Every structure is written in C-alpha cells, then in structure tokens.
PDB file of C-alpha atoms (C1' of nucleotides) in Angstrom:
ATOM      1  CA  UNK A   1     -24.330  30.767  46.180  1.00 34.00           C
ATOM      2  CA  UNK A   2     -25.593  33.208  43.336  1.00 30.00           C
ATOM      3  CA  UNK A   3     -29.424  33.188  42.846  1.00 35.00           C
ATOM      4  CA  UNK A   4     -31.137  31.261  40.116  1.00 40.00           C
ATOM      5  CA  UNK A   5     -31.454  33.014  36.872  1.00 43.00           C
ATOM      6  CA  UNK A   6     -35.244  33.747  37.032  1.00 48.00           C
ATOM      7  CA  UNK A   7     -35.759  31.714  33.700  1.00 50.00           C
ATOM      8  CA  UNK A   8     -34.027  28.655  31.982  1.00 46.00           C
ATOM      9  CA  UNK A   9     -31.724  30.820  29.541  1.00 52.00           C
ATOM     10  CA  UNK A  10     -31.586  27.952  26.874  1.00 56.00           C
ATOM     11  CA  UNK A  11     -34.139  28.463  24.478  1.00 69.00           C
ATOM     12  CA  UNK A  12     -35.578  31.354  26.105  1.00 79.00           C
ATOM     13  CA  UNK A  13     -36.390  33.876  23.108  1.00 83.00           C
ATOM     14  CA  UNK A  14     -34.798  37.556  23.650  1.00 82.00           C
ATOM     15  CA  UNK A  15     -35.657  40.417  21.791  1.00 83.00           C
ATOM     16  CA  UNK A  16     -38.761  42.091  19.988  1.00 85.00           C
ATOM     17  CA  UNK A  17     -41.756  40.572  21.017  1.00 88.00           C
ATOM     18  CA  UNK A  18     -43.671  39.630  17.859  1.00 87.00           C
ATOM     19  CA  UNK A  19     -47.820  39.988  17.214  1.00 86.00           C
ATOM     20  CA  UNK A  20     -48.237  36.259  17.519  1.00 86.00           C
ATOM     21  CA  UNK A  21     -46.686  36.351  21.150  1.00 88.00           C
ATOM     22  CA  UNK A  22     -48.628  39.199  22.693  1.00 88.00           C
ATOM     23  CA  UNK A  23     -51.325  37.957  21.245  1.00 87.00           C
ATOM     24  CA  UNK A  24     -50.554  35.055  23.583  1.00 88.00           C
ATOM     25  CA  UNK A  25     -49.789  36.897  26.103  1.00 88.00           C
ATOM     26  CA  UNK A  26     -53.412  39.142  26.098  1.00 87.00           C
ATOM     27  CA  UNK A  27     -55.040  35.561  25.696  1.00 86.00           C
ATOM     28  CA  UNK A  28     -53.456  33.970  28.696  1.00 87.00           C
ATOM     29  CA  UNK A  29     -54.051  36.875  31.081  1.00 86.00           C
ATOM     30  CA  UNK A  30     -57.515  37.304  29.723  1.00 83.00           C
ATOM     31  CA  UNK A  31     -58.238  34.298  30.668  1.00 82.00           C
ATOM     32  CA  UNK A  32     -56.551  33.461  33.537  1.00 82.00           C
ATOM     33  CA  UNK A  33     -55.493  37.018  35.199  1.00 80.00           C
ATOM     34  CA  UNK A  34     -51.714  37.899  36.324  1.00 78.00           C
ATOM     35  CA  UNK A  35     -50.941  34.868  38.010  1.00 75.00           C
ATOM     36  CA  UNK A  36     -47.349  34.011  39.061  1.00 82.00           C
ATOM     37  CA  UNK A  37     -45.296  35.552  36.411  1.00 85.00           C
ATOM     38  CA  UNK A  38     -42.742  32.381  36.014  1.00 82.00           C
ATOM     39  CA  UNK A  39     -45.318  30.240  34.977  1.00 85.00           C
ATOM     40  CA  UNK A  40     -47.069  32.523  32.461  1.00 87.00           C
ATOM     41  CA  UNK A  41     -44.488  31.708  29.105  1.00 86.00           C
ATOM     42  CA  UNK A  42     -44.953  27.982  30.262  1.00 83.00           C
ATOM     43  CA  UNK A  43     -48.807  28.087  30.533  1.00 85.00           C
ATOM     44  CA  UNK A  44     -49.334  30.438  27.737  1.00 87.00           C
ATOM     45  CA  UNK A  45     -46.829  28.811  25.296  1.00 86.00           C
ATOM     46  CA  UNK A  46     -44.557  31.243  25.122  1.00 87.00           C
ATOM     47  CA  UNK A  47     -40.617  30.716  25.081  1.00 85.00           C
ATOM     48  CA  UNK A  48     -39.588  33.676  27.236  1.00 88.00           C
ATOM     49  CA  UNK A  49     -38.835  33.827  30.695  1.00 86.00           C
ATOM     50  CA  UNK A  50     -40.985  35.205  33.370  1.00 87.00           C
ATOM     51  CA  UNK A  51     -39.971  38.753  34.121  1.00 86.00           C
ATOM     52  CA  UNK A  52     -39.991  39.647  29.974  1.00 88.00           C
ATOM     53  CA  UNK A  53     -43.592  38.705  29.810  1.00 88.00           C
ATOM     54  CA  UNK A  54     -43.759  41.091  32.959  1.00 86.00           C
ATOM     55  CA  UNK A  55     -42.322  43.732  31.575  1.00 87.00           C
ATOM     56  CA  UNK A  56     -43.966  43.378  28.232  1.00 89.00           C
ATOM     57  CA  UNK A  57     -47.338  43.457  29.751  1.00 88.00           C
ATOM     58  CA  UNK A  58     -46.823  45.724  32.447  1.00 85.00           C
ATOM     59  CA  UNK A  59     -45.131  48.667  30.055  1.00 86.00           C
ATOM     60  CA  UNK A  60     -46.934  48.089  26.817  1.00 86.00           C
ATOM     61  CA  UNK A  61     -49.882  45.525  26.489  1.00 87.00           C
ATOM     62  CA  UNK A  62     -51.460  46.737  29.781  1.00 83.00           C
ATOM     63  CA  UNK A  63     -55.043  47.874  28.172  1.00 81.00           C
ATOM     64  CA  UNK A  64     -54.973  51.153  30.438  1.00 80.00           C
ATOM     65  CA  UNK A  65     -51.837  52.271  28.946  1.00 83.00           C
ATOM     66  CA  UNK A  66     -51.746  55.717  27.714  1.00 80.00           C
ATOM     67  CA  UNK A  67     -49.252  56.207  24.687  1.00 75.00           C
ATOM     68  CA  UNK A  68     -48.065  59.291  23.127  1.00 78.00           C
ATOM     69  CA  UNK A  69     -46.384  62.406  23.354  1.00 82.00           C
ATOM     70  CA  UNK A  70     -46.777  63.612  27.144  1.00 86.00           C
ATOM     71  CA  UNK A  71     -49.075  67.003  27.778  1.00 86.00           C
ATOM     72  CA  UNK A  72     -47.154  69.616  29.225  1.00 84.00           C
ATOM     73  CA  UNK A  73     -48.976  69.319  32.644  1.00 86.00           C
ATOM     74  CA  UNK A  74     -47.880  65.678  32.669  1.00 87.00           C
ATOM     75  CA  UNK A  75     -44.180  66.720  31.646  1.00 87.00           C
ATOM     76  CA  UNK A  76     -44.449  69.401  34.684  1.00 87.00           C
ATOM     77  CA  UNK A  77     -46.066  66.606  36.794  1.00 87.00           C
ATOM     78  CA  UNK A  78     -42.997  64.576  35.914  1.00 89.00           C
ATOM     79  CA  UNK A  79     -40.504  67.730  36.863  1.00 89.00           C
ATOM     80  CA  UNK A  80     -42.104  68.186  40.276  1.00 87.00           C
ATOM     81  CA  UNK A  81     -42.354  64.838  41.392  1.00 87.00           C
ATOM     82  CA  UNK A  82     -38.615  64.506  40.660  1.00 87.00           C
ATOM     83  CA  UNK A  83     -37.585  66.997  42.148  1.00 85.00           C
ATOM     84  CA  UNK A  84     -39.356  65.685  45.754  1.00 83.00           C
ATOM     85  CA  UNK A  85     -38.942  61.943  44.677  1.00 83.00           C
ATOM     86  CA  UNK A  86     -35.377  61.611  42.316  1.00 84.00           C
ATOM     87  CA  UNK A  87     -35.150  58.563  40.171  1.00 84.00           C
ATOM     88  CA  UNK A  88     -38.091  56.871  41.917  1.00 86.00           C
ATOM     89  CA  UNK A  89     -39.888  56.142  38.474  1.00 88.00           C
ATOM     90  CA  UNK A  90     -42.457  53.747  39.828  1.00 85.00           C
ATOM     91  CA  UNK A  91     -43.562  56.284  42.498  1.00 84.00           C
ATOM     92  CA  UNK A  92     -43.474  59.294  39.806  1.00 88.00           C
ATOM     93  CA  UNK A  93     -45.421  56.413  37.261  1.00 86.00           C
ATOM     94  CA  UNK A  94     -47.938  55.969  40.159  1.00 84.00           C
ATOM     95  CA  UNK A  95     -49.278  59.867  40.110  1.00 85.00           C
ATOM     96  CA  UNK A  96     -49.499  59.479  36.771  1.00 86.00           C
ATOM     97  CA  UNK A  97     -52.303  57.369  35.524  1.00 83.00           C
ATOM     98  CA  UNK A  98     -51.613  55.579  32.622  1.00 85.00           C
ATOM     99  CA  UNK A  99     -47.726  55.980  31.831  1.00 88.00           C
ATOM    100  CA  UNK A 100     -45.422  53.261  33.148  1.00 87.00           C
ATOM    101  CA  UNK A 101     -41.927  53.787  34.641  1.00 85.00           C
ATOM    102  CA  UNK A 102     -40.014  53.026  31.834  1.00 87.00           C
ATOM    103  CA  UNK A 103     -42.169  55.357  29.711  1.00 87.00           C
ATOM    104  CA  UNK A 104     -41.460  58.485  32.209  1.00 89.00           C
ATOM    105  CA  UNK A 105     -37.791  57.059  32.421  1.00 87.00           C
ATOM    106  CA  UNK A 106     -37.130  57.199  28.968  1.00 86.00           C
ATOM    107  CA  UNK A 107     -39.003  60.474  28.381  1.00 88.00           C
ATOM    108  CA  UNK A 108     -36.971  62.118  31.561  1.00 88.00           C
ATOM    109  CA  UNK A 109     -33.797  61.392  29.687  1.00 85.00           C
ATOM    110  CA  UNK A 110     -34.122  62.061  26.263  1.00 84.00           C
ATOM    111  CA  UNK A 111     -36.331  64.891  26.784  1.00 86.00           C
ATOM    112  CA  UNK A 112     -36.617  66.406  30.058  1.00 88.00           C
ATOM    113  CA  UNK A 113     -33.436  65.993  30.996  1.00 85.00           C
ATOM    114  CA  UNK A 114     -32.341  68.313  28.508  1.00 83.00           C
ATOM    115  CA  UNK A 115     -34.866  71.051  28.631  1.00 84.00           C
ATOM    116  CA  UNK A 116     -33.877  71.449  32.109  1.00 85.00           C
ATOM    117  CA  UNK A 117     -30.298  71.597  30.824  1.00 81.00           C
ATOM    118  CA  UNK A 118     -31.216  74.093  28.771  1.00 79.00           C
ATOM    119  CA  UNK A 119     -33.082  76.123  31.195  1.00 82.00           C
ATOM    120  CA  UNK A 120     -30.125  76.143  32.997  1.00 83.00           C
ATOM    121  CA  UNK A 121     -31.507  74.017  35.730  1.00 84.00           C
ATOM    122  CA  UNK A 122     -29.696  70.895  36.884  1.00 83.00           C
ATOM    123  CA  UNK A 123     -31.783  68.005  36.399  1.00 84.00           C
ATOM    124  CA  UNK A 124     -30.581  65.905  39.659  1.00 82.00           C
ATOM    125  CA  UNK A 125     -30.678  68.737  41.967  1.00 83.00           C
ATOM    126  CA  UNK A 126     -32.877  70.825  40.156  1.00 84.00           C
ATOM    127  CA  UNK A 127     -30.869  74.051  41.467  1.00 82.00           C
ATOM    128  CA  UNK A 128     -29.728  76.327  38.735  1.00 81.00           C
ATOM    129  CA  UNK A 129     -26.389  75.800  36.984  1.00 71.00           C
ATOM    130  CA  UNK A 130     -23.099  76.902  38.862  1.00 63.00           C
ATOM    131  CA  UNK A 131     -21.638  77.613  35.507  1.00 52.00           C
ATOM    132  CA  UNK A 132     -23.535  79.371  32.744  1.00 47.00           C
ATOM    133  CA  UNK A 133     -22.353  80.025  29.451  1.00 49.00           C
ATOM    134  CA  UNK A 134     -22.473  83.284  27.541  1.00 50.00           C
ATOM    135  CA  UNK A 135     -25.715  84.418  28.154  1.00 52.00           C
ATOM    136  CA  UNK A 136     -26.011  85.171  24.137  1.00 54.00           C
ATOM    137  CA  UNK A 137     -24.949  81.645  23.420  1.00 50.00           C
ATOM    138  CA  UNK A 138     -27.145  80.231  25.976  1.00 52.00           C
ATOM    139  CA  UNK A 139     -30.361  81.690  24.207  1.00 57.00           C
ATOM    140  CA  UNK A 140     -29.275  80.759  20.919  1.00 53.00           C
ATOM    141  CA  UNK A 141     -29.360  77.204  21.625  1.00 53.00           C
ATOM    142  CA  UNK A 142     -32.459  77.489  23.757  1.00 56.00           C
ATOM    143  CA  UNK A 143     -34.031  79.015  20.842  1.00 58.00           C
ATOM    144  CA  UNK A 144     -32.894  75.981  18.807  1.00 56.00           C
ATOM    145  CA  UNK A 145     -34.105  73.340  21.435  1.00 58.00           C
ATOM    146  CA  UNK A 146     -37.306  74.950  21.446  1.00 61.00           C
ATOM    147  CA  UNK A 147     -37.872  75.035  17.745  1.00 60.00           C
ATOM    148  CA  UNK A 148     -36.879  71.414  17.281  1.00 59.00           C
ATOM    149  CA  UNK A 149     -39.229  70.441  20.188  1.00 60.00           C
ATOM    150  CA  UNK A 150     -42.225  72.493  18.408  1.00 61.00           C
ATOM    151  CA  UNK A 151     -41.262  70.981  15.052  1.00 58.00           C
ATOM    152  CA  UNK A 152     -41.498  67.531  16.474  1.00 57.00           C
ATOM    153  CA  UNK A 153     -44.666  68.548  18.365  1.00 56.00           C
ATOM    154  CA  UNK A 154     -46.269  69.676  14.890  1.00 55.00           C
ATOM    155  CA  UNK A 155     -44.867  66.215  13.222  1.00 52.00           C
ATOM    156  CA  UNK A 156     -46.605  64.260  15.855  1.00 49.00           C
ATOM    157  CA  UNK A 157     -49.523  65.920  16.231  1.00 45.00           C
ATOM    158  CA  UNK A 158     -52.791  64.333  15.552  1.00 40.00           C
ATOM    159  CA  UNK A 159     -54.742  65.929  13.186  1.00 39.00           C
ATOM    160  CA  UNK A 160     -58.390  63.811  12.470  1.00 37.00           C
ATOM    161  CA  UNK A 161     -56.650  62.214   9.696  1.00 38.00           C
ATOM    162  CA  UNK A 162     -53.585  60.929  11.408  1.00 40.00           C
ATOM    163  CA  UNK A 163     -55.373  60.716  14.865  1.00 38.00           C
ATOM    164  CA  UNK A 164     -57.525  57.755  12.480  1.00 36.00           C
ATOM    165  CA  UNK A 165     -53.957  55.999  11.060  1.00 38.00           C
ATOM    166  CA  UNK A 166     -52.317  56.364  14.458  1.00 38.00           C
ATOM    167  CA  UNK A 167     -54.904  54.758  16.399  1.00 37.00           C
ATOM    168  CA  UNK A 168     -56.010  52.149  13.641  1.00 35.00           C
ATOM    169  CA  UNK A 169     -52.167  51.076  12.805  1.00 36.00           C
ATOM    170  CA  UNK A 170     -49.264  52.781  15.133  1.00 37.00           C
ATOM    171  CA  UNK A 171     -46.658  54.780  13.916  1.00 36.00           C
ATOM    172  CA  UNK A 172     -45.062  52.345  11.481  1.00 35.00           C
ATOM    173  CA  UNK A 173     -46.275  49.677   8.813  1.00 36.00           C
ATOM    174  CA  UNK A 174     -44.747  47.238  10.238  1.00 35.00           C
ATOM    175  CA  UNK A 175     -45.744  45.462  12.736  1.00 39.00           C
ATOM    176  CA  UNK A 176     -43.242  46.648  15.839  1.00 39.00           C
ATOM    177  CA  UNK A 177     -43.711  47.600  19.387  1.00 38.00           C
ATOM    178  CA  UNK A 178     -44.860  50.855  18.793  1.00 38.00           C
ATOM    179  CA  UNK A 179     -48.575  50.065  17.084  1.00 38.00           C
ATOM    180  CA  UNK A 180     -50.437  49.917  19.985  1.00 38.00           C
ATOM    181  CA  UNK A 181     -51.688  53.586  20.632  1.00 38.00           C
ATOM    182  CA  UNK A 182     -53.678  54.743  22.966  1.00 35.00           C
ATOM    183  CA  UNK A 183     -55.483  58.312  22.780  1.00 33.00           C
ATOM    184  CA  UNK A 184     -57.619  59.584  25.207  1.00 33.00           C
ATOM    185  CA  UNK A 185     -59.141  56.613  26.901  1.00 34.00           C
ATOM    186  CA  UNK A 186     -57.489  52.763  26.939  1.00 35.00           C
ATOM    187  CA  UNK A 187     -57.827  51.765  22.921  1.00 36.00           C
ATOM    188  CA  UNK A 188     -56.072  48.873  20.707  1.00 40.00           C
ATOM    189  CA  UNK A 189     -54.389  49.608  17.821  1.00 39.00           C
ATOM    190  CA  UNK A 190     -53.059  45.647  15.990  1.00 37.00           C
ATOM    191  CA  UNK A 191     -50.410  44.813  13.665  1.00 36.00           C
ATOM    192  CA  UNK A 192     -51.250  44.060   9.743  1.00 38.00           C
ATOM    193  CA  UNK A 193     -48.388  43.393   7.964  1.00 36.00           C
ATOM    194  CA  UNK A 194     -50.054  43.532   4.876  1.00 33.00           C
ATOM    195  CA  UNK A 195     -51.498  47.235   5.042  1.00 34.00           C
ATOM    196  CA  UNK A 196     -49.963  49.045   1.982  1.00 34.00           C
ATOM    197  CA  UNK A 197     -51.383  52.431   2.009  1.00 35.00           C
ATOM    198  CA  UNK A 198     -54.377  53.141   4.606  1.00 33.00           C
ATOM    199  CA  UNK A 199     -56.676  55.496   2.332  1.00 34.00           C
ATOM    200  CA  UNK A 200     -57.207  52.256   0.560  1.00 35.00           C
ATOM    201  CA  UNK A 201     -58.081  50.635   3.421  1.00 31.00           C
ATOM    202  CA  UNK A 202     -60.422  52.748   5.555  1.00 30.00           C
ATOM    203  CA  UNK A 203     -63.787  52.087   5.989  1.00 30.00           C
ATOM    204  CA  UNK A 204     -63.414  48.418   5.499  1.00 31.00           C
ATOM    205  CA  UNK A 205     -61.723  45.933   7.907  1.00 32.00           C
ATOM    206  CA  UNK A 206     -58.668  44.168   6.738  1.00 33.00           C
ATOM    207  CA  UNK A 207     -58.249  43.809  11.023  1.00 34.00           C
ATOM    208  CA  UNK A 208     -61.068  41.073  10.941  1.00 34.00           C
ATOM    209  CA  UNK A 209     -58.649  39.027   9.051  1.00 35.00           C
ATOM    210  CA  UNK A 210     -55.690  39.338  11.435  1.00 36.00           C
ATOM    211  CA  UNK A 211     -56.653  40.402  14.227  1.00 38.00           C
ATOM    212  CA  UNK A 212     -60.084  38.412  15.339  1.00 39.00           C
ATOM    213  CA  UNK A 213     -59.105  38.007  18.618  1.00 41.00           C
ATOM    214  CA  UNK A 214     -58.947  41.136  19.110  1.00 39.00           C
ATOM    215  CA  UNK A 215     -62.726  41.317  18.874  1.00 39.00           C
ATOM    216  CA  UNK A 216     -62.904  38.121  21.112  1.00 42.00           C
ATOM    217  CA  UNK A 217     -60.673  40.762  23.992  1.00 43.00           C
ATOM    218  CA  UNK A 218     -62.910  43.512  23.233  1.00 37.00           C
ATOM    219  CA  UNK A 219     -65.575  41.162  24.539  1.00 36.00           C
ATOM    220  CA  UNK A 220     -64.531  41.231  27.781  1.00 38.00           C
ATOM    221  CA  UNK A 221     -65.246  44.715  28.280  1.00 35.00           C
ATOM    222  CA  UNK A 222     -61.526  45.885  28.628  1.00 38.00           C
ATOM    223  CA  UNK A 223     -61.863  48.832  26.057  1.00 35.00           C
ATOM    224  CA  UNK A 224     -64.077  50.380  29.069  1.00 33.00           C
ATOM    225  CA  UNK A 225     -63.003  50.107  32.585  1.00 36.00           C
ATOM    226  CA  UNK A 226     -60.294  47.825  31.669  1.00 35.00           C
ATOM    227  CA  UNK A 227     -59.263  44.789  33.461  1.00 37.00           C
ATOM    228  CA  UNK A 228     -59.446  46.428  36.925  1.00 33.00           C
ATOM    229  CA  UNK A 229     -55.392  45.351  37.466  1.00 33.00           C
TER     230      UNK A 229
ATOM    231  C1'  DA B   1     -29.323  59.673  -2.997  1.00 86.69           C
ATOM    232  C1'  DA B   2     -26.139  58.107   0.297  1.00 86.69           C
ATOM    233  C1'  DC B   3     -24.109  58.177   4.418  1.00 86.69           C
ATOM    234  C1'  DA B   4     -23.315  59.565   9.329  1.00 86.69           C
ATOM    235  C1'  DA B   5     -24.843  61.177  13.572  1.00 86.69           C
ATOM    236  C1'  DA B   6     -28.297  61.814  16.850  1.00 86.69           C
ATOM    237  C1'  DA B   7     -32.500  60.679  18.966  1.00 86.69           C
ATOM    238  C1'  DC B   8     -35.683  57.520  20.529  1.00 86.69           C
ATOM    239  C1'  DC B   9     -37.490  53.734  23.128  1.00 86.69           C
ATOM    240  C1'  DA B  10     -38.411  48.662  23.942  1.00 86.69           C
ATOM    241  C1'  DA B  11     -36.260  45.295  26.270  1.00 86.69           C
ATOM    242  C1'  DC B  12     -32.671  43.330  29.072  1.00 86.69           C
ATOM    243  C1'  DC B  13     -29.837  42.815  33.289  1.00 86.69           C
ATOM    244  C1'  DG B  14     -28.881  42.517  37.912  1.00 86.69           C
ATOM    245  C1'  DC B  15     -29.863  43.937  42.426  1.00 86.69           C
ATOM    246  C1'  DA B  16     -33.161  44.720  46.257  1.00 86.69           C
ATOM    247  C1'  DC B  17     -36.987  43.589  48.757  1.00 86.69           C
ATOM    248  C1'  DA B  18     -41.039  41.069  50.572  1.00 86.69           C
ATOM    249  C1'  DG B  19     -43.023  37.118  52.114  1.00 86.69           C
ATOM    250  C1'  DG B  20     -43.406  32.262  52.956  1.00 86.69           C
ATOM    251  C1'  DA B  21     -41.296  27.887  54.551  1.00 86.69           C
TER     252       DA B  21
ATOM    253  C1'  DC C   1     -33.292  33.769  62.056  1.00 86.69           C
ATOM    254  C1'  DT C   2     -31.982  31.985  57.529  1.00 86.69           C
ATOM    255  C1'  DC C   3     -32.901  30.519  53.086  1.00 86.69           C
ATOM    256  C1'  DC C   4     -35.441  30.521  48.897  1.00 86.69           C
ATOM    257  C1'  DT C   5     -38.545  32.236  45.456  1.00 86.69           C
ATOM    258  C1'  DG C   6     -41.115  35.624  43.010  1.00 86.69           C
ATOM    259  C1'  DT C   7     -41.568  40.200  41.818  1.00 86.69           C
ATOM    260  C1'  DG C   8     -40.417  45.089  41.279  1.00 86.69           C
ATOM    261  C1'  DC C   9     -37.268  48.653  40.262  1.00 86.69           C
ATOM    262  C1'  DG C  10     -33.660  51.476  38.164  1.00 86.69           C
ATOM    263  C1'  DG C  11     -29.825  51.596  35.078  1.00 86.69           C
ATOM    264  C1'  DT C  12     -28.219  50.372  30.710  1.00 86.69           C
ATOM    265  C1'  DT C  13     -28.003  48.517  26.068  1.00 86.69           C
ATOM    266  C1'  DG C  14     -28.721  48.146  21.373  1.00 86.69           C
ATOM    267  C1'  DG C  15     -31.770  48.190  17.368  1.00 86.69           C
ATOM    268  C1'  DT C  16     -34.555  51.298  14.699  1.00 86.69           C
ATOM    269  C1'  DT C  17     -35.944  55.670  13.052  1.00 86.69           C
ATOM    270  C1'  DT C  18     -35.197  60.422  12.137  1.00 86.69           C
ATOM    271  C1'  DT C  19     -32.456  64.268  11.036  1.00 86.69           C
ATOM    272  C1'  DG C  20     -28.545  66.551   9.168  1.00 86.69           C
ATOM    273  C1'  DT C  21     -24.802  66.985   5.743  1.00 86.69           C
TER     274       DT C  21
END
DNA sequence: AACAAAACCAACCGCACAGGA
DNA sequence: CTCCTGTGCGGTTGGTTTTGT
C-alpha cells in the first residue's frame, strides 16, 4: 500500500504562487505560527497542499531570508562545507544564516559547479581533474568565465539608486517570485502591478494602496528580530 | 528586430525519516 | 514491533529572463 499523496490533488493549485496567496500565507502564520503544515492551505484559505505552502514559506517568505547575489566568503563557505558535507544542502544552509537549501542548491549548480569546473577542480570530489585540456585553451575559457561572472557582478550590483528599486520593487515589474529582496538585514520588498516607471514614484507610497498589510506585518516587529522561527 | 540558445531559479515530486498510536 | 502521518530533504523540471547571433 503506497502512501497518501500528502494533499487532495483535485483542485489543489500548482504553480507560481501569486501576491494575494502569500499574502495569505504571511497572515495565517502571523497569526497563528507554523502549525501543522497540512492544515495551513485549509485554515488560511488557500488551495494548495501542505508541503507547497512549506516550501514557499520556508525558501522565500521566511522574513529572515537573505536574497541576492552570494559574497564570495559565503560562495567559499559553500565550497568548503561541500567538500566535508556533499549534497547535504540543509546542513550547508544551516552554517549559513539566512540562505535556504534550495537557494545554495541552485547557486552550487549553475554557478559553483562550474567555476570549479573551470578551475579544474571536480566539483563532487573536489580533487583536481584527471584530464586537463590544453593548458592554452583552458585559460582562454577561464578568462571568459571570469569576465562573464564580473559582467554579471557589475549588472547586479547595487548602486544607491538600484539598491532603492531593488529593495522597494524586486528585480522585475511584475509581480513574480523574485520581488521580495532582502539586503543586509531581513526587509520586504511587495508586488505593485501597477508601478510604471519608479522615478515617478519615489518618495510617495503607491505600497499603501496595495500592500497595507504589509504595514499591519511590520507591526509585529518582524522587520527586527524576526519571528524567532 | 527577431529568433535561438543558455542561464537562472521557483516549485514540484517522491523518498526517507521521526515520532506517535 | 508495525503502521500511519507529518515533515524534511535532495533531485529534477519547466517557465522566465538574459544573452548571443
């Protein structure tokens, strides 16, 4: 006998979370704490199962979250704690405060993974390479990597200006998983659809109108300590 | 400008494990 | 001890964005 899917799969919603449901989702476990996770969609009104309102929490509403590009003493963090732990991401996520699993997981192979590569160093074993390639060849292409990683630094780097639009909005005008940034210390950053161009917008507050319960969160204190979790 | 390829990352899936009955 | 339930974890997928031609 198979085990019980963990959620009722007809009419459970898949897919992007929208900013109506994690505002839901904030509400609920404002209010009530992380309870038992299978109840939470029910209780909160939510039509997803369990283990996504888990996972959306846990990796992205979680107010101590810490987004961004990783510093290169959290990237080396990451390296070392691989190399002694492998794939454990939990335990790696756990020495590093602020990033989830998924986070370092995704960064390890779409980044890491490669500069390691590149380096020469195998990223499971984390022994140099058996086979190199032309040693000319080999530095042309590091060369490359390592101007399309400072490029992408210099796109993403946060200038006062952007630093503002980043943390005020997210990366995108649209509201997607992405616009809650965090820099420095746990912040909040809330969808507006509307928002058209942001120099016409800053300085006033076109967040009151969408996002008031965002002020009625901030009430409870999580912008400093947190929720304690 | 248009299209294709590559990169990125949020979210899903399924298994493992812990703990209670 | 076995079964069941809830949760956590790691691997993978697929949609979106960015970059290259």
């Amino acid at each position: 006998m198979g085990r019980q899917p963990c959620c009722d799969k007809l009419g459970v919603k898949k897919g992007p979370w929208t900013a109506e449901e994690d505002k839901k989702l904030i509400n609920f476990i404002l209010n009530n704490g992380q309870c038992c996770w299978r109840a939470v969609p029910k209780l909160a009104g939510l039509s997803r199962c369990g283990k996504s309102c888990r996972l959306r929490w846990t990796n992205y509403l979680r107010p101590d979250l810490k987004r961004g590009l990783f510093t290169d003493s959290e990237e080396q963090l990451v390296i070392d704690l691989h190399a002694r732990l492998g794939n454990r991401w939990s335990k790696i996520a756990a020495k590093l405060p602020g990033r989830t699993d998924n986070e370092i997981k995704n960064h390890w192979n779409t980044h890491i993974k490669k500069k390691l590569m590149k380096m020469g160093i195998d990223p499971v074993t984390h022994e140099p390479l058996h086979e190199k390639k032309d040693g000319k060849e080999e530095r042309v292409e590091v060369k490359l990597e390592e101007e399309k990683e400072k490029k992408r630094l210099e796109n993403s780097s946060m200038n006062d200006e952007n630093l503002m639009e980043s943390f005020l909005w997210g990366s995108n005008d649209n509201y997607n998983s992405n616009n809650v940034d965090v820099i420095g210390e746990s912040m909040w950053s809330f969808p507006n659809n509307e928002l058209e161009d942001f120099n016409s917008v800053i300085g006033m507050s076109p967040l009151e109108e969408t996002c008031e319960w965002l002020f009625d969160y901030q009430g409870f204190g999580v912008l400093g300590d947190g929720l304690g979790i």
